Amino acid sequence: EPEVTQTPSHQVTQMGQEVILRCVPISNHLYFYWYRQILGQKVEFLVSFYNNEISEKSEIFDDQFSVERPDGSNFTLKIRSTKLEDSAMYFCASSEPGTGNSPLHFGNGTRLTVT
Amino acid sequence: ILNVEQSPQSLHVQEGDSTNFTCSFPSSNFYALHWYRWETAKSPEALFVMTLNGDEKKKGRISATLNTKEGYSYLYIKGSQPEDSATYLCAFGDYKLSFGAGTTVTVRA
């Protein structure tokens, strides 16, 4: 069964450094998302992406964050200058074309630790 | 931020017993209600997406109901098995889902 893959599984970085989290969504999916879960808290929406542009973003997704689909397969989340509070598990997800009723297919996540 | 609440936070079930737990969400501007199962060290896996008031969905021993007017959904596990041990997340919305904190189910053999 096709799956969403994320790399790396764990990233440790120093505060102020830039990180890029990578995702390969399921090939025929057209909607892509990033969510995150800070330890002990709820899973939070960051951004949705469709047709090569951001369709929605949360208040968390400020100017430090950006997303890109550099080619036909990868979907990346860049954090320009990491802060301690960016430490979280970041999940990429994709969904089929159609309405917003399609289930999300999640990757295994990247655990980002900012020191 | 839409307030999605799940209760209880955790529960322990004896193998073979049935159980259920709740997700509550805003009853206005309903779009869809998702249920996901999240096993340790794995990714959340979609169980159901429910859109209509009165919807009932079933997948094996797991089923869910939806009441959009009062803003709640129940997830039922019939005849719990150890492999049902997981955190069950509900999420509300369209392309921008608001998640509950989850109900962690532990099935004891």
Coordinates of N, CA and C in Angstrom, one line a residue:
Chain A
E1 N 0.9 -1.2 0.0 CA 0.0 0.0 0.0 C 0.9 1.2 0.0
P2 N 0.6 2.2 -0.9 CA 1.4 3.4 -0.9 C 1.4 4.1 0.5
E3 N 2.5 4.8 0.8 CA 2.6 5.5 2.1 C 3.3 6.8 1.9
V4 N 3.1 7.6 2.9 CA 3.8 8.9 3.0 C 5.1 8.7 3.7
T5 N 6.2 9.1 3.2 CA 7.5 8.9 3.8 C 8.1 10.3 4.2
Q6 N 8.7 10.3 5.4 CA 9.4 11.5 5.9 C 10.8 11.2 6.3
T7 N 11.7 12.2 6.0 CA 13.1 12.1 6.4 C 13.5 13.5 6.9
P8 N 14.4 13.5 7.9 CA 14.9 12.4 8.7 C 13.9 12.0 9.7
S9 N 14.1 10.9 10.4 CA 13.2 10.5 11.5 C 13.4 11.3 12.7
H10 N 14.7 11.8 12.9 CA 15.0 12.6 14.0 C 16.1 13.6 13.6
Q11 N 15.8 14.9 14.0 CA 16.7 16.0 13.6 C 17.0 16.8 14.9
V12 N 18.3 16.9 15.2 CA 18.7 17.7 16.3 C 19.4 19.0 15.7
T13 N 19.1 20.1 16.2 CA 19.6 21.3 15.6 C 19.8 22.4 16.8
Q14 N 20.7 23.3 16.5 CA 20.9 24.4 17.5 C 20.0 25.5 17.2
M15 N 19.6 26.2 18.3 CA 18.7 27.4 18.1 C 19.3 28.4 17.1
G16 N 18.4 28.9 16.3 CA 18.9 29.8 15.3 C 19.3 29.2 13.9
Q17 N 19.4 27.9 13.9 CA 19.8 27.2 12.7 C 18.5 27.0 11.8
E18 N 18.8 26.8 10.5 CA 17.7 26.5 9.6 C 17.6 24.9 9.5
V19 N 16.4 24.5 9.4 CA 16.2 23.0 9.2 C 15.2 22.9 8.0
I20 N 15.4 21.8 7.3 CA 14.4 21.4 6.3 C 13.9 20.0 6.5
L21 N 12.6 19.8 6.7 CA 12.0 18.5 6.9 C 11.4 18.1 5.6
R22 N 11.7 16.8 5.2 CA 11.3 16.4 3.9 C 10.2 15.3 4.0
C23 N 9.4 15.3 2.9 CA 8.3 14.4 2.9 C 8.1 14.0 1.4
V24 N 7.7 12.8 1.2 CA 7.3 12.3 -0.1 C 5.8 11.9 0.1
P25 N 4.9 12.6 -0.4 CA 3.4 12.3 -0.3 C 3.1 11.1 -1.2
I26 N 1.9 10.6 -1.0 CA 1.4 9.5 -1.9 C 1.2 10.1 -3.3
S27 N 1.7 9.4 -4.4 CA 1.9 10.0 -5.7 C 0.6 10.6 -6.3
N28 N -0.5 10.0 -6.1 CA -1.7 10.6 -6.8 C -2.5 11.6 -5.9
H29 N -1.9 11.9 -4.8 CA -2.6 12.8 -3.9 C -2.3 14.3 -4.3
L30 N -3.2 15.1 -4.1 CA -3.1 16.5 -4.5 C -3.0 17.5 -3.4
Y31 N -3.4 17.1 -2.2 CA -3.4 18.0 -1.0 C -2.3 17.5 0.0
F32 N -1.6 18.5 0.4 CA -0.5 18.1 1.3 C -0.5 19.0 2.6
Y33 N -0.1 18.5 3.6 CA -0.2 19.2 4.9 C 1.0 19.0 5.8
W34 N 1.2 19.9 6.7 CA 2.1 19.7 7.8 C 1.3 19.9 9.1
Y35 N 1.5 19.0 10.0 CA 1.0 19.1 11.4 C 2.2 18.9 12.3
R36 N 2.0 19.3 13.6 CA 3.0 19.0 14.5 C 2.4 18.7 15.9
Q37 N 3.1 18.0 16.7 CA 2.7 17.7 18.1 C 3.9 18.0 19.0
I38 N 3.7 19.1 19.8 CA 4.6 19.3 20.9 C 4.3 18.3 22.0
L39 N 5.4 17.8 22.6 CA 5.2 16.7 23.6 C 4.2 17.1 24.6
G40 N 3.2 16.2 24.8 CA 2.2 16.4 25.8 C 1.0 17.2 25.3
Q41 N 1.1 17.7 24.1 CA 0.0 18.6 23.6 C -0.7 18.0 22.4
K42 N -1.8 18.6 22.0 CA -2.6 18.1 20.9 C -1.8 18.2 19.5
V43 N -2.2 17.4 18.6 CA -1.7 17.6 17.2 C -2.2 18.9 16.7
E44 N -1.3 19.8 16.1 CA -1.8 21.1 15.6 C -1.5 21.2 14.1
F45 N -2.5 21.8 13.5 CA -2.4 22.1 12.0 C -1.4 23.3 11.8
L46 N -0.5 23.1 10.8 CA 0.4 24.2 10.4 C 0.0 24.8 9.1
V47 N -0.1 23.9 8.1 CA -0.3 24.5 6.7 C -0.9 23.4 5.8
S48 N -1.7 23.8 4.9 CA -2.1 22.9 3.8 C -1.7 23.5 2.5
F49 N -1.5 22.7 1.5 CA -0.9 23.1 0.2 C -1.6 22.4 -0.9
Y50 N -2.0 23.1 -1.9 CA -2.7 22.6 -3.0 C -2.4 23.4 -4.3
N51 N -2.2 22.7 -5.4 CA -1.9 23.4 -6.6 C -0.8 24.3 -6.5
N52 N 0.3 23.9 -5.9 CA 1.5 24.6 -5.8 C 1.4 25.9 -5.0
E53 N 0.5 26.0 -4.1 CA 0.4 27.1 -3.2 C -0.2 26.8 -1.9
I54 N 0.0 27.6 -0.9 CA -0.6 27.4 0.4 C -2.1 27.7 0.3
S55 N -2.9 26.8 0.8 CA -4.3 27.0 0.8 C -4.8 27.5 2.1
E56 N -4.2 27.0 3.2 CA -4.5 27.6 4.5 C -3.3 27.4 5.4
K57 N -3.2 28.3 6.3 CA -2.1 28.2 7.3 C -2.6 28.7 8.7
S58 N -2.0 28.2 9.7 CA -2.4 28.5 11.1 C -1.6 29.7 11.5
E59 N -2.0 30.2 12.7 CA -1.2 31.4 13.3 C 0.2 30.9 13.7
I60 N 0.4 29.6 13.9 CA 1.8 29.1 14.2 C 2.7 29.3 13.0
F61 N 2.1 29.2 11.8 CA 2.9 29.2 10.6 C 3.3 30.7 10.2
D62 N 4.3 31.2 10.9 CA 4.7 32.6 10.7 C 5.8 32.7 9.7
D63 N 6.4 33.8 9.6 CA 7.4 34.0 8.5 C 8.6 33.1 8.7
Q64 N 8.8 32.5 9.8 CA 9.9 31.6 10.0 C 9.7 30.3 9.2
F65 N 8.5 30.0 8.9 CA 8.1 28.7 8.2 C 7.9 29.0 6.7
S66 N 8.2 28.0 5.9 CA 7.9 28.0 4.5 C 7.7 26.6 4.1
V67 N 6.9 26.4 3.0 CA 6.8 25.1 2.4 C 7.1 25.2 0.9
E68 N 7.5 24.0 0.4 CA 7.8 24.0 -1.0 C 7.6 22.7 -1.6
R69 N 7.2 22.6 -2.9 CA 7.2 21.4 -3.6 C 8.2 21.5 -4.7
P70 N 9.5 21.2 -4.5 CA 10.5 21.6 -5.4 C 10.5 20.7 -6.7
D71 N 9.9 19.6 -6.6 CA 9.8 18.7 -7.8 C 8.4 18.0 -7.7
G72 N 8.3 17.0 -8.6 CA 7.0 16.3 -8.6 C 6.7 15.4 -7.4
S73 N 7.7 15.2 -6.5 CA 7.5 14.2 -5.5 C 7.7 14.7 -4.1
N74 N 8.6 15.6 -3.9 CA 8.9 16.1 -2.6 C 8.1 17.2 -2.1
F75 N 7.9 17.3 -0.8 CA 7.2 18.4 -0.2 C 7.9 18.7 1.1
T76 N 8.5 19.9 1.2 CA 9.4 20.2 2.3 C 8.8 21.3 3.2
L77 N 9.2 21.3 4.5 CA 8.9 22.3 5.4 C 10.3 22.9 5.9
K78 N 10.4 24.2 5.7 CA 11.7 24.8 6.2 C 11.3 25.7 7.4
I79 N 12.2 25.6 8.4 CA 12.1 26.5 9.5 C 13.4 27.3 9.5
R80 N 13.3 28.6 9.3 CA 14.5 29.5 9.0 C 15.4 29.6 10.1
S81 N 14.9 29.9 11.3 CA 15.7 30.2 12.4 C 15.0 29.6 13.6
T82 N 15.4 28.3 13.9 CA 14.7 27.5 14.9 C 14.8 28.1 16.3
K83 N 13.7 27.9 17.0 CA 13.6 28.3 18.4 C 13.4 27.1 19.2
L84 N 13.7 27.2 20.5 CA 13.5 26.1 21.4 C 12.1 25.5 21.3
E85 N 11.1 26.4 21.2 CA 9.7 26.0 21.2 C 9.2 25.4 19.9
D86 N 10.2 25.3 18.9 CA 9.9 24.6 17.7 C 10.1 23.1 17.9
S87 N 10.7 22.7 19.0 CA 10.9 21.2 19.3 C 9.5 20.5 19.3
A88 N 9.4 19.5 18.4 CA 8.1 18.8 18.3 C 8.3 17.7 17.3
M89 N 7.2 16.9 17.2 CA 7.1 15.9 16.2 C 6.4 16.5 15.0
Y90 N 7.0 16.5 13.9 CA 6.3 17.1 12.7 C 5.8 16.0 11.8
F91 N 4.6 16.1 11.4 CA 4.0 15.1 10.6 C 3.6 15.7 9.2
C92 N 3.9 15.0 8.2 CA 3.5 15.4 6.9 C 2.3 14.5 6.6
A93 N 1.3 15.0 5.8 CA 0.2 14.2 5.4 C -0.3 14.6 4.0
S94 N -0.9 13.6 3.4 CA -1.5 14.0 2.1 C -2.9 13.4 2.0
S95 N -3.7 13.9 1.0 CA -5.0 13.3 0.8 C -5.4 13.4 -0.6
E96 N -6.3 12.5 -1.0 CA -6.7 12.4 -2.4 C -7.4 13.6 -2.9
P97 N -7.4 13.7 -4.2 CA -8.2 14.8 -4.8 C -9.6 14.7 -4.5
G98 N -10.3 15.8 -4.4 CA -11.7 15.8 -4.1 C -12.1 16.8 -3.0
T99 N -13.0 16.5 -2.2 CA -13.4 17.4 -1.2 C -12.6 17.3 0.0
G100 N -12.8 18.2 1.0 CA -12.1 18.1 2.2 C -12.5 16.9 3.1
N101 N -13.3 16.0 2.6 CA -13.7 14.9 3.4 C -12.8 13.7 3.2
S102 N -11.7 13.8 2.5 CA -10.8 12.7 2.3 C -10.0 12.5 3.5
P103 N -9.8 11.2 3.9 CA -8.9 11.0 5.1 C -7.5 11.4 4.8
L104 N -6.8 11.8 5.9 CA -5.4 12.1 5.7 C -4.5 10.9 5.9
H105 N -3.5 10.8 5.1 CA -2.5 9.7 5.2 C -1.2 10.4 5.7
F106 N -0.8 9.9 6.9 CA 0.3 10.6 7.6 C 1.6 9.8 7.4
G107 N 2.7 10.5 7.4 CA 4.0 9.9 7.5 C 4.3 9.5 9.0
N108 N 5.4 8.9 9.2 CA 5.8 8.5 10.5 C 6.4 9.7 11.4
G109 N 6.6 10.8 10.8 CA 7.0 12.0 11.5 C 8.5 12.2 11.6
T110 N 8.8 13.4 11.8 CA 10.2 13.8 12.1 C 10.2 14.4 13.5
R111 N 11.0 13.9 14.4 CA 11.2 14.5 15.7 C 12.2 15.5 15.6
L112 N 11.9 16.8 15.8 CA 12.8 17.9 15.8 C 13.1 18.3 17.2
T113 N 14.4 18.3 17.5 CA 14.9 18.7 18.8 C 15.8 20.0 18.6
V114 N 15.4 21.1 19.2 CA 16.2 22.3 19.1 C 16.8 22.5 20.5
T115 N 18.1 22.6 20.4 CA 18.9 22.8 21.7 C 19.5 24.2 21.8
Chain B
I1 N -9.0 28.7 16.6 CA -8.8 27.3 17.0 C -10.1 26.7 17.5
L2 N -10.5 25.6 16.9 CA -11.8 25.0 17.3 C -11.5 24.0 18.4
N3 N -12.4 24.1 19.4 CA -12.2 23.2 20.6 C -12.8 21.8 20.4
V4 N -11.9 20.9 20.3 CA -12.3 19.5 20.1 C -11.8 18.7 21.4
E5 N -12.8 18.1 22.1 CA -12.5 17.5 23.3 C -12.8 16.0 23.2
Q6 N -11.9 15.2 23.9 CA -12.1 13.7 23.9 C -12.1 13.3 25.3
S7 N -13.0 12.3 25.6 CA -13.0 11.7 26.9 C -13.4 10.3 26.9
P8 N -12.8 9.5 27.8 CA -11.8 9.9 28.8 C -10.4 10.0 28.1
Q9 N -9.5 10.5 28.9 CA -8.1 10.6 28.4 C -7.5 9.3 28.1
S10 N -7.8 8.3 29.0 CA -7.3 7.0 28.9 C -8.3 6.0 29.5
L11 N -8.2 4.8 29.0 CA -9.0 3.7 29.6 C -8.3 2.4 29.4
H12 N -8.6 1.5 30.4 CA -8.1 0.2 30.4 C -9.2 -0.8 30.2
V13 N -9.1 -1.7 29.3 CA -10.2 -2.7 29.0 C -9.6 -4.1 29.1
Q14 N -10.5 -4.9 29.6 CA -10.1 -6.4 29.6 C -10.3 -6.9 28.2
E15 N -9.4 -7.8 27.8 CA -9.6 -8.5 26.5 C -11.0 -9.1 26.4
G16 N -11.7 -8.9 25.3 CA -13.0 -9.4 25.1 C -14.1 -8.5 25.4
D17 N -13.8 -7.5 26.3 CA -14.8 -6.5 26.7 C -15.0 -5.5 25.6
S18 N -16.2 -4.8 25.6 CA -16.4 -3.8 24.6 C -16.3 -2.4 25.4
T19 N -16.0 -1.4 24.6 CA -15.8 -0.1 25.2 C -16.2 1.0 24.2
N20 N -16.4 2.2 24.7 CA -16.7 3.3 23.9 C -16.1 4.6 24.5
F21 N -15.9 5.6 23.7 CA -15.4 6.9 24.2 C -15.9 8.0 23.2
T22 N -15.7 9.2 23.7 CA -16.4 10.3 23.1 C -15.5 11.4 22.5
C23 N -16.0 12.0 21.5 CA -15.4 13.2 20.9 C -16.5 14.3 20.8
S24 N -16.2 15.5 21.4 CA -17.2 16.5 21.2 C -16.5 17.7 20.4
F25 N -17.3 18.4 19.7 CA -16.8 19.4 18.8 C -17.9 20.5 18.6
P26 N -17.5 21.6 18.0 CA -18.5 22.7 17.9 C -19.7 22.2 17.0
S27 N -20.9 22.5 17.4 CA -22.0 22.0 16.6 C -22.4 22.9 15.4
S28 N -21.8 24.1 15.4 CA -22.1 25.0 14.3 C -21.1 24.8 13.2
N29 N -21.5 25.1 11.9 CA -20.6 25.1 10.8 C -19.9 23.7 10.7
F30 N -20.6 22.7 10.8 CA -20.0 21.3 10.7 C -19.6 21.0 9.3
Y31 N -18.4 20.4 9.2 CA -17.9 20.0 7.9 C -17.7 18.5 7.8
A32 N -16.8 18.0 8.7 CA -16.5 16.6 8.7 C -15.8 16.2 10.0
L33 N -16.0 15.0 10.5 CA -15.4 14.5 11.7 C -14.5 13.3 11.3
H34 N -13.3 13.3 11.7 CA -12.3 12.2 11.3 C -12.0 11.4 12.6
W35 N -11.8 10.2 12.5 CA -11.2 9.3 13.6 C -10.0 8.7 13.0
Y36 N -8.9 8.7 13.9 CA -7.6 8.1 13.5 C -7.2 7.2 14.7
R37 N -6.5 6.1 14.3 CA -5.9 5.3 15.3 C -4.4 5.5 15.2
W38 N -3.8 5.7 16.4 CA -2.3 6.0 16.4 C -1.6 5.1 17.4
E39 N -0.9 4.1 16.8 CA -0.2 3.2 17.6 C 1.2 3.7 17.8
T40 N 1.8 3.3 18.9 CA 3.1 3.8 19.3 C 4.1 3.5 18.2
A41 N 4.9 4.5 17.9 CA 6.0 4.4 16.9 C 5.5 4.3 15.5
K42 N 4.2 4.5 15.3 CA 3.7 4.5 13.9 C 3.0 5.8 13.6
S43 N 2.5 5.9 12.4 CA 1.8 7.1 12.0 C 0.3 7.0 12.3
P44 N -0.4 8.1 12.5 CA -1.9 8.0 12.7 C -2.5 7.4 11.4
E45 N -3.4 6.5 11.7 CA -4.1 5.7 10.5 C -5.5 6.1 10.5
A46 N -6.1 6.5 9.4 CA -7.5 6.9 9.3 C -8.4 5.7 9.5
L47 N -9.4 5.9 10.4 CA -10.4 4.9 10.6 C -11.7 5.3 9.8
F48 N -12.2 6.5 10.1 CA -13.4 7.0 9.5 C -13.4 8.5 9.2
V49 N -14.1 8.9 8.2 CA -14.4 10.3 8.0 C -16.0 10.3 7.9
M50 N -16.6 11.1 8.7 CA -18.0 11.2 8.9 C -18.5 12.6 8.6
T51 N -19.6 12.6 7.8 CA -20.0 13.9 7.3 C -21.5 14.2 7.6
L52 N -22.3 13.2 7.7 CA -23.7 13.4 7.9 C -24.2 13.1 9.3
N53 N -25.2 13.9 9.7 CA -25.8 13.7 11.0 C -26.4 12.3 11.0
G54 N -26.2 11.5 12.1 CA -26.7 10.2 12.1 C -25.9 9.1 11.5
D55 N -24.8 9.6 10.8 CA -23.9 8.6 10.2 C -23.4 7.6 11.2
E56 N -23.4 6.3 10.7 CA -22.7 5.3 11.5 C -21.8 4.6 10.5
K57 N -20.5 4.4 11.0 CA -19.6 3.7 10.1 C -19.0 2.5 10.9
K58 N -18.5 1.5 10.2 CA -18.0 0.3 10.8 C -16.8 -0.2 10.0
K59 N -15.8 -0.6 10.8 CA -14.6 -1.2 10.2 C -14.2 -2.4 11.1
G60 N -14.6 -3.6 10.8 CA -14.3 -4.7 11.6 C -15.1 -4.6 13.0
R61 N -14.3 -4.6 14.1 CA -15.0 -4.5 15.4 C -15.1 -3.1 15.9
I62 N -14.7 -2.1 15.1 CA -14.7 -0.7 15.5 C -15.8 0.0 14.7
S63 N -16.6 0.8 15.4 CA -17.7 1.5 14.7 C -17.7 2.9 15.3
A64 N -18.4 3.8 14.6 CA -18.5 5.2 15.1 C -19.9 5.7 14.7
T65 N -20.4 6.6 15.6 CA -21.6 7.3 15.3 C -21.4 8.8 15.3
L66 N -22.3 9.6 14.8 CA -22.1 11.0 14.7 C -23.4 11.7 14.9
N67 N -23.3 12.7 15.8 CA -24.5 13.6 16.1 C -24.0 15.0 15.9
T68 N -24.3 15.6 14.7 CA -23.7 16.9 14.4 C -24.5 18.0 15.1
K69 N -25.8 17.7 15.4 CA -26.7 18.8 16.0 C -26.2 19.1 17.5
E70 N -25.8 18.0 18.2 CA -25.3 18.2 19.5 C -23.8 18.2 19.7
G71 N -23.2 17.9 18.6 CA -21.7 18.1 18.5 C -20.9 17.0 19.2
Y72 N -21.3 15.7 19.0 CA -20.5 14.6 19.5 C -20.5 13.4 18.6
S73 N -19.4 12.6 18.8 CA -19.3 11.3 18.1 C -18.8 10.3 19.1
Y74 N -19.3 9.1 19.0 CA -18.8 8.0 19.8 C -18.0 7.0 18.9
L75 N -16.9 6.5 19.5 CA -16.2 5.4 18.9 C -16.4 4.2 19.7
Y76 N -16.8 3.0 19.1 CA -17.0 1.8 19.9 C -16.0 0.7 19.4
I77 N -15.5 0.0 20.4 CA -14.7 -1.2 20.1 C -15.4 -2.4 20.7
K78 N -15.8 -3.3 19.9 CA -16.5 -4.5 20.3 C -15.5 -5.6 20.5
G79 N -15.6 -6.3 21.6 CA -14.7 -7.5 21.9 C -13.2 -7.1 21.7
S80 N -12.8 -6.1 22.6 CA -11.4 -5.6 22.5 C -10.4 -6.7 22.5
Q81 N -9.3 -6.4 21.6 CA -8.2 -7.3 21.5 C -6.9 -6.5 21.8
P82 N -5.9 -7.2 22.2 CA -4.6 -6.4 22.5 C -4.2 -5.5 21.4
E83 N -4.4 -5.9 20.2 CA -4.0 -5.1 19.0 C -4.8 -3.8 18.9
D84 N -5.9 -3.7 19.6 CA -6.6 -2.5 19.6 C -6.0 -1.4 20.5
S85 N -5.0 -1.8 21.3 CA -4.3 -0.8 22.1 C -3.7 0.3 21.3
A86 N -4.1 1.5 21.5 CA -3.6 2.6 20.7 C -4.2 3.9 21.3
T87 N -3.8 5.0 20.7 CA -4.4 6.3 21.0 C -5.4 6.6 19.8
Y88 N -6.6 6.9 20.2 CA -7.6 7.2 19.1 C -7.9 8.7 19.1
L89 N -7.6 9.3 18.0 CA -7.7 10.7 17.8 C -9.0 11.0 17.0
C90 N -9.7 12.1 17.4 CA -10.7 12.6 16.5 C -10.3 14.0 16.1
A91 N -10.8 14.4 14.9 CA -10.4 15.7 14.3 C -11.6 16.2 13.6
F92 N -11.7 17.5 13.7 CA -12.9 18.2 13.1 C -12.5 19.3 12.2
G93 N -13.2 19.4 11.0 CA -12.9 20.5 10.1 C -12.9 20.0 8.7
D94 N -12.3 20.9 7.8 CA -12.2 20.5 6.4 C -10.8 20.2 6.0
Y95 N -10.1 21.2 5.3 CA -8.7 21.0 5.0 C -7.8 21.4 6.1
K96 N -8.4 21.9 7.2 CA -7.6 22.4 8.3 C -8.2 21.7 9.6
L97 N -7.7 20.6 10.0 CA -8.3 19.8 11.0 C -7.9 20.3 12.4
S98 N -8.8 20.3 13.3 CA -8.5 20.6 14.7 C -8.6 19.2 15.4
F99 N -7.6 18.8 16.1 CA -7.5 17.5 16.7 C -7.9 17.6 18.2
G100 N -8.5 16.5 18.7 CA -8.6 16.3 20.1 C -7.3 15.8 20.7
A101 N -7.2 15.7 22.0 CA -6.0 15.2 22.7 C -5.9 13.7 22.6
G102 N -7.0 13.0 22.2 CA -6.9 11.5 22.1 C -7.4 10.8 23.3
T103 N -7.9 9.6 23.1 CA -8.2 8.6 24.1 C -7.2 7.4 24.0
T104 N -6.4 7.2 25.0 CA -5.5 6.1 24.9 C -6.1 4.8 25.5
V105 N -6.2 3.8 24.7 CA -6.9 2.6 25.1 C -5.8 1.5 25.3
T106 N -5.9 0.9 26.4 CA -5.0 -0.2 26.7 C -5.8 -1.5 27.0
V107 N -5.6 -2.5 26.2 CA -6.4 -3.7 26.3 C -5.5 -4.8 27.0
R108 N -6.0 -5.2 28.2 CA -5.2 -6.2 29.0 C -5.7 -7.6 28.6
A109 N -4.7 -8.4 28.4 CA -5.0 -9.8 28.1 C -5.5 -10.6 29.3

